[in-house]
Short mmCIF file of C-alpha atoms in Angstrom, two decimals:
data_model
loop_
_atom_site.label_atom_id
_atom_site.label_comp_id
_atom_site.label_asym_id
_atom_site.label_seq_id
_atom_site.Cartn_x
_atom_site.Cartn_y
_atom_site.Cartn_z
CA MET A 1 78.08 169.93 213.46
CA ILE A 2 80.39 172.11 215.60
CA ALA A 3 81.88 174.74 213.31
CA ASN A 4 83.73 178.03 213.12
CA ALA A 5 86.42 178.91 210.60
CA LYS A 6 88.42 180.58 213.37
CA GLY A 7 90.79 178.26 215.19
CA GLY A 8 91.09 178.20 218.95
CA CYS A 9 87.42 178.80 219.73
CA GLY A 10 86.87 175.49 221.50
CA LYS A 11 85.22 173.36 218.81
CA THR A 12 86.89 170.14 219.94
CA THR A 13 86.14 170.79 223.60
CA MET A 14 82.50 171.28 222.76
CA ALA A 15 82.42 168.25 220.44
CA THR A 16 83.99 165.89 222.99
CA ASN A 17 81.78 167.13 225.83
CA LEU A 18 78.65 166.65 223.73
CA ALA A 19 79.79 163.17 222.72
CA SER A 20 80.30 162.33 226.40
CA TYR A 21 76.89 163.71 227.28
CA PHE A 22 75.01 161.79 224.59
CA SER A 23 76.81 158.53 225.37
CA ARG A 24 75.92 158.97 229.06
CA GLN A 25 72.29 159.36 228.00
CA GLY A 26 72.41 155.92 226.41
CA GLU A 27 72.64 157.20 222.83
CA VAL A 28 74.86 155.24 220.42
CA THR A 29 77.30 158.06 219.72
CA ALA A 30 79.94 158.68 217.04
CA LEU A 31 82.53 161.44 216.94
CA ILE A 32 83.71 162.37 213.43
CA ASP A 33 86.98 164.32 213.34
CA TYR A 34 87.53 166.47 210.24
CA ASP A 35 90.35 168.48 211.81
CA PRO A 36 93.82 167.42 210.53
CA GLN A 37 95.17 167.96 214.06
CA GLY A 38 93.13 164.93 215.08
CA SER A 39 92.45 166.26 218.58
CA SER A 40 89.10 164.49 218.94
CA MET A 41 90.69 161.19 217.99
CA ASP A 42 93.51 161.79 220.49
CA TRP A 43 90.82 162.43 223.13
CA LEU A 44 89.14 159.13 222.27
CA GLN A 45 92.48 157.30 222.52
CA ALA A 46 92.86 158.62 226.07
CA ARG A 47 89.31 157.62 227.04
CA ASP A 48 88.99 154.75 229.53
CA GLN A 49 87.38 151.68 227.98
CA HIS A 50 85.03 151.37 230.97
CA LEU A 51 83.36 154.69 230.15
CA PRO A 52 80.32 154.73 227.83
CA LYS A 53 81.56 153.86 224.34
CA ILE A 54 81.95 156.50 221.64
CA SER A 55 82.85 155.47 218.09
CA GLY A 56 85.43 157.61 216.34
CA VAL A 57 86.11 158.27 212.66
CA PRO A 58 89.29 160.18 211.62
CA ALA A 59 87.63 161.81 208.63
CA PHE A 60 90.52 164.19 207.96
CA GLN A 61 92.13 161.32 206.00
CA ARG A 62 95.61 162.75 205.52
CA HIS A 63 96.57 160.25 202.83
CA VAL A 64 93.41 159.51 200.86
CA PRO A 65 91.31 161.54 198.42
CA SER A 66 88.97 164.06 200.07
CA ALA A 67 85.92 162.46 198.44
CA SER A 68 86.29 159.51 200.80
CA THR A 69 85.75 161.79 203.81
CA ARG A 70 82.08 162.02 202.85
CA VAL A 71 81.26 158.40 203.60
CA TRP A 72 81.58 158.52 207.39
CA SER A 73 77.99 157.31 207.68
CA LEU A 74 79.16 153.95 206.34
CA ARG A 75 81.85 153.70 209.01
CA VAL A 76 79.85 154.08 212.22
CA PRO A 77 77.66 151.43 213.89
CA ALA A 78 74.38 150.95 212.06
CA ASN A 79 72.36 151.84 215.17
CA THR A 80 74.19 155.14 215.77
CA SER A 81 71.72 157.77 216.98
CA ARG A 82 73.99 160.77 217.62
CA VAL A 83 76.83 161.94 215.38
CA ILE A 84 79.08 164.87 216.33
CA LEU A 85 81.11 166.51 213.53
CA ASP A 86 84.26 168.25 214.78
CA THR A 87 85.32 170.54 211.93
CA PRO A 88 88.67 172.18 211.07
CA ALA A 89 89.76 175.79 211.20
CA GLY A 90 89.62 177.62 207.87
CA LEU A 91 86.39 175.89 206.90
CA ALA A 92 84.97 177.61 203.80
CA GLY A 93 83.74 177.17 200.25
CA ASN A 94 82.81 173.73 198.97
CA GLU A 95 84.10 171.96 202.08
CA LEU A 96 81.83 174.07 204.28
CA SER A 97 78.87 173.45 201.99
CA ASP A 98 79.54 169.70 201.93
CA LEU A 99 79.58 169.48 205.72
CA ILE A 100 76.45 171.61 206.06
CA GLN A 101 74.73 169.21 203.68
CA GLN A 102 75.68 166.30 205.97
CA ALA A 103 74.58 168.02 209.18
CA ASP A 104 71.15 168.25 210.80
CA LEU A 105 72.06 171.27 212.93
CA ILE A 106 74.98 173.63 213.46
CA VAL A 107 76.49 174.98 216.69
CA ILE A 108 78.98 177.85 216.37
CA PRO A 109 81.26 178.51 219.37
CA VAL A 110 82.69 182.04 219.63
CA ILE A 111 85.18 183.33 222.19
CA PRO A 112 85.26 186.91 223.48
CA SER A 113 87.88 188.79 221.49
CA ALA A 114 87.61 191.47 218.85
CA ILE A 115 89.33 189.22 216.28
CA ASP A 116 86.97 186.33 217.00
CA ILE A 117 83.89 188.52 216.79
CA ARG A 118 84.93 189.76 213.35
CA ALA A 119 85.77 186.21 212.24
CA ALA A 120 82.42 184.91 213.49
CA THR A 121 80.60 187.59 211.51
CA GLY A 122 82.26 186.42 208.30
CA PHE A 123 81.77 182.73 209.06
CA ILE A 124 78.08 183.08 209.83
CA ARG A 125 77.66 184.97 206.57
CA ASP A 126 79.46 182.17 204.72
CA VAL A 127 77.16 179.57 206.30
CA LEU A 128 73.98 181.45 205.42
CA LEU A 129 75.15 182.06 201.84
CA SER A 130 76.46 178.54 201.23
CA ARG A 131 74.72 176.53 198.55
CA ALA A 132 73.81 173.69 200.92
CA TYR A 133 72.24 176.04 203.47
CA ARG A 134 70.26 177.99 200.87
CA ILE A 135 68.88 174.72 199.43
CA ASN A 136 68.09 173.23 202.83
CA PRO A 137 68.41 175.61 205.82
CA LYS A 138 69.47 173.98 209.08
CA PRO A 139 68.90 175.10 212.68
CA ILE A 140 71.85 177.21 213.89
CA ALA A 141 72.80 178.32 217.39
CA VAL A 142 75.73 180.31 218.76
CA VAL A 143 77.53 179.61 222.05
CA ALA A 144 79.88 182.02 223.80
CA ASN A 145 82.90 180.01 224.91
CA ARG A 146 85.68 180.58 227.47
CA VAL A 147 83.93 183.62 228.88
CA ARG A 148 84.57 185.78 231.90
CA LYS A 149 81.28 187.54 232.23
CA ASN A 150 82.30 190.64 234.15
CA THR A 151 84.48 192.02 231.36
CA LEU A 152 83.98 194.66 228.69
CA ILE A 153 84.85 192.28 225.84
CA TYR A 154 82.24 189.76 227.02
CA ALA A 155 79.64 192.52 227.08
CA LYS A 156 80.63 193.38 223.50
CA LEU A 157 80.37 189.72 222.46
CA GLU A 158 76.98 189.40 224.14
CA ARG A 159 75.66 192.47 222.30
CA PHE A 160 77.00 191.11 219.01
CA LEU A 161 75.47 187.66 219.47
CA ASN A 162 72.14 189.07 220.58
CA SER A 163 72.08 191.22 217.44
CA LEU A 164 72.14 188.18 215.15
CA GLN A 165 69.07 186.54 213.72
CA ILE A 166 70.43 183.32 215.24
CA PRO A 167 69.75 181.98 218.75
CA PHE A 168 72.48 182.85 221.28
CA ILE A 169 71.79 180.03 223.69
CA ALA A 170 74.62 179.59 226.18
CA ALA A 171 77.77 181.11 227.68
CA LEU A 172 80.39 178.66 228.96
CA ARG A 173 82.98 179.85 231.46
CA ASP A 174 86.75 179.62 231.18
CA THR A 175 87.79 176.83 233.55
CA GLN A 176 90.65 174.36 233.97
CA PHE A 177 88.11 171.53 234.31
CA TYR A 178 87.95 171.35 230.51
CA VAL A 179 91.74 170.96 230.31
CA ARG A 180 91.75 168.22 232.94
CA ALA A 181 88.89 166.42 231.23
CA SER A 182 90.53 166.58 227.82
CA GLU A 183 93.79 165.08 229.08
CA HIS A 184 91.98 161.93 230.23
CA GLY A 185 89.41 161.47 227.48
CA LEU A 186 86.61 162.74 229.70
CA GLY A 187 83.73 165.14 229.37
CA LEU A 188 82.61 167.22 232.33
CA ILE A 189 79.69 164.83 232.75
CA ASP A 190 82.13 161.96 233.36
CA PHE A 191 83.48 163.47 236.59
CA ASP A 192 82.08 161.95 239.79
CA GLN A 193 81.63 165.46 241.16
CA GLN A 194 80.52 168.18 238.75
CA ASP A 195 80.53 171.89 239.41
CA SER A 196 76.97 173.18 239.60
CA LYS A 197 78.04 176.30 237.66
CA ASP A 198 79.02 174.19 234.65
CA GLU A 199 75.84 172.12 234.82
CA LYS A 200 73.77 175.31 234.84
CA GLU A 201 75.73 176.84 231.93
CA TRP A 202 75.41 173.74 229.72
CA GLN A 203 71.71 173.25 230.35
CA PRO A 204 70.39 175.80 227.77
CA LEU A 205 72.56 174.24 225.03
CA LEU A 206 71.49 170.71 225.93
CA GLN A 207 67.85 171.77 226.03
CA TRP A 208 68.13 173.50 222.64
CA LEU A 209 69.71 170.37 221.17
CA SER A 210 67.01 168.14 222.63
CA ASN A 211 64.19 170.34 221.33
CA THR A 212 65.79 170.77 217.91
CA ILE A 213 66.51 167.05 217.48
CA GLU A 214 62.91 166.29 218.43
CA ASN A 215 61.61 168.79 215.86
CA ILE A 216 63.71 167.43 213.00
CA ARG A 217 63.05 163.74 213.69
CA PRO A 218 61.01 162.04 210.95
CA LYS A 219 57.32 161.80 211.80
CA SER A 220 57.52 158.00 211.62
CA GLU A 221 60.03 158.00 214.49
CA LYS A 222 57.95 160.40 216.60
CA ASP A 223 54.96 158.08 216.31
CA LYS A 224 56.84 155.10 217.75
#
C-alpha cells in the first residue's frame, strides 16, 4: 500500500514503478487504483502490450457503492503474487482503516516542503491510531521523494524522518525520467539504459520490500 493523505507526493509514480519492477522480476503483478483521478489506470493504458503484463483494477468505482471497492482480490488473476495499492489524497477515517486492513505493508512517500512535513506528521499519526493498525500492526516505511539533497529543506525533512519510530529507507531524486516513463506506461526499470543514480537510490526500498515480504510470508510458503 502506497499512502499519504497529502496529494502531489508521488504515490502514483512510486506505485507504477514498483509494479514495473515486480513484473520484471517475474511476479504476477496487479495494480489497484483507489484514486478517483485514475492516474495508475491511465498509465496502464499507455503501457506497451509487449512489456511484462500488469493487471489493473480501477477500484475508485465512480458509479458504484464504495463497499464494492473492497473486493479487488476477486478481480485479479488467481495466481497474483504482488498487489500494489495506489491510494487517493485525503485518505482518512474508515477508508484509511479499511485499506490498512487489506494491506500487508505500507510505504509513505513524503516530499521536502514544510507543508508536506506537517501533513506527513498528521497522516502517520492517523495510521498508527487507526483501528485496523492497532488490531494488526503492519510494517511501515517512509521514503523521501523528489529530493534535491543539497538543500536546507531536504536536511529538515531528513531530520524529521530520522526522528520517527519508522524506518526512513530511501531518498529518490527529482528527475524528468519519471515524467518520461509515466507518459509511456513505463517504469524506470523498463528503460534499456538506466541511470546508475536511480538504481542506487531505489535499492534500499527494494531490499526493504524483499526482506519484509519474506518475513510476512506464511511459514508453509517459506518451507516450499
